[in-house]
Amino acid sequence: MNDYRLSDEELAELRAAHRRVRDIREAYRINAVILLGQGRGVKDIA
């Protein structure tokens, strides 16, 4: 299960959630999921 790619619609929803969130930790977590969904590697994100 190394393919974490997300659809454009899913990425758009995550970006909208990222803009709305106020907690910085939650924002970082959402950003990590966005990066994974775009095909970035886990080591790059860490």
PDB file of C-alpha atoms in Angstrom:
ATOM      1  CA  MET A   1       0.000   0.000   0.000  1.00  0.00           C
ATOM      2  CA  ASN A   2       2.490   2.583  -1.146  1.00  0.00           C
ATOM      3  CA  ASP A   3       0.221   4.369  -3.595  1.00  0.00           C
ATOM      4  CA  TYR A   4      -1.329   7.254  -1.705  1.00  0.00           C
ATOM      5  CA  ARG A   5      -2.429   9.249  -4.761  1.00  0.00           C
ATOM      6  CA  LEU A   6      -5.632  11.212  -4.368  1.00  0.00           C
ATOM      7  CA  SER A   7      -8.035  12.512  -6.978  1.00  0.00           C
ATOM      8  CA  ASP A   8      -8.124  16.198  -7.872  1.00  0.00           C
ATOM      9  CA  GLU A   9     -11.437  16.498  -6.038  1.00  0.00           C
ATOM     10  CA  GLU A  10     -10.026  14.957  -2.867  1.00  0.00           C
ATOM     11  CA  LEU A  11      -6.990  17.243  -3.018  1.00  0.00           C
ATOM     12  CA  ALA A  12      -9.240  20.286  -3.468  1.00  0.00           C
ATOM     13  CA  GLU A  13     -11.273  19.287  -0.406  1.00  0.00           C
ATOM     14  CA  LEU A  14      -8.123  18.852   1.651  1.00  0.00           C
ATOM     15  CA  ARG A  15      -6.761  22.228   0.536  1.00  0.00           C
ATOM     16  CA  ALA A  16     -10.026  23.889   1.554  1.00  0.00           C
ATOM     17  CA  ALA A  17      -9.884  22.165   4.941  1.00  0.00           C
ATOM     18  CA  HIS A  18      -6.259  23.275   5.313  1.00  0.00           C
ATOM     19  CA  ARG A  19      -7.261  26.908   4.792  1.00  0.00           C
ATOM     20  CA  ARG A  20     -10.072  26.671   7.361  1.00  0.00           C
ATOM     21  CA  VAL A  21      -8.186  24.961  10.169  1.00  0.00           C
ATOM     22  CA  ARG A  22      -6.917  27.078  13.066  1.00  0.00           C
ATOM     23  CA  ASP A  23      -4.798  24.514  14.902  1.00  0.00           C
ATOM     24  CA  ILE A  24      -1.259  24.472  13.478  1.00  0.00           C
ATOM     25  CA  ARG A  25      -0.761  20.775  14.250  1.00  0.00           C
ATOM     26  CA  GLU A  26      -3.877  19.858  12.333  1.00  0.00           C
ATOM     27  CA  ALA A  27      -2.763  22.073   9.449  1.00  0.00           C
ATOM     28  CA  TYR A  28       0.598  20.267   9.281  1.00  0.00           C
ATOM     29  CA  ARG A  29      -1.150  16.888   9.270  1.00  0.00           C
ATOM     30  CA  ILE A  30      -3.491  17.912   6.472  1.00  0.00           C
ATOM     31  CA  ASN A  31      -0.523  19.278   4.529  1.00  0.00           C
ATOM     32  CA  ALA A  32       1.291  15.946   4.926  1.00  0.00           C
ATOM     33  CA  VAL A  33      -1.732  14.106   3.507  1.00  0.00           C
ATOM     34  CA  ILE A  34      -1.897  16.564   0.604  1.00  0.00           C
ATOM     35  CA  LEU A  35       1.777  15.978  -0.183  1.00  0.00           C
ATOM     36  CA  LEU A  36       1.326  12.202  -0.007  1.00  0.00           C
ATOM     37  CA  GLY A  37      -1.692  12.507  -2.270  1.00  0.00           C
ATOM     38  CA  GLN A  38       0.401  14.355  -4.828  1.00  0.00           C
ATOM     39  CA  GLY A  39       2.898  11.501  -4.957  1.00  0.00           C
ATOM     40  CA  ARG A  40       5.644  12.789  -2.682  1.00  0.00           C
ATOM     41  CA  GLY A  41       7.586  10.214  -0.725  1.00  0.00           C
ATOM     42  CA  VAL A  42       7.219   9.631   2.974  1.00  0.00           C
ATOM     43  CA  LYS A  43      10.891  10.417   3.571  1.00  0.00           C
ATOM     44  CA  ASP A  44      10.533  13.725   1.708  1.00  0.00           C
ATOM     45  CA  ILE A  45       7.580  14.733   3.834  1.00  0.00           C
ATOM     46  CA  ALA A  46       9.154  13.704   7.122  1.00  0.00           C
TER      47      ALA A  46
END
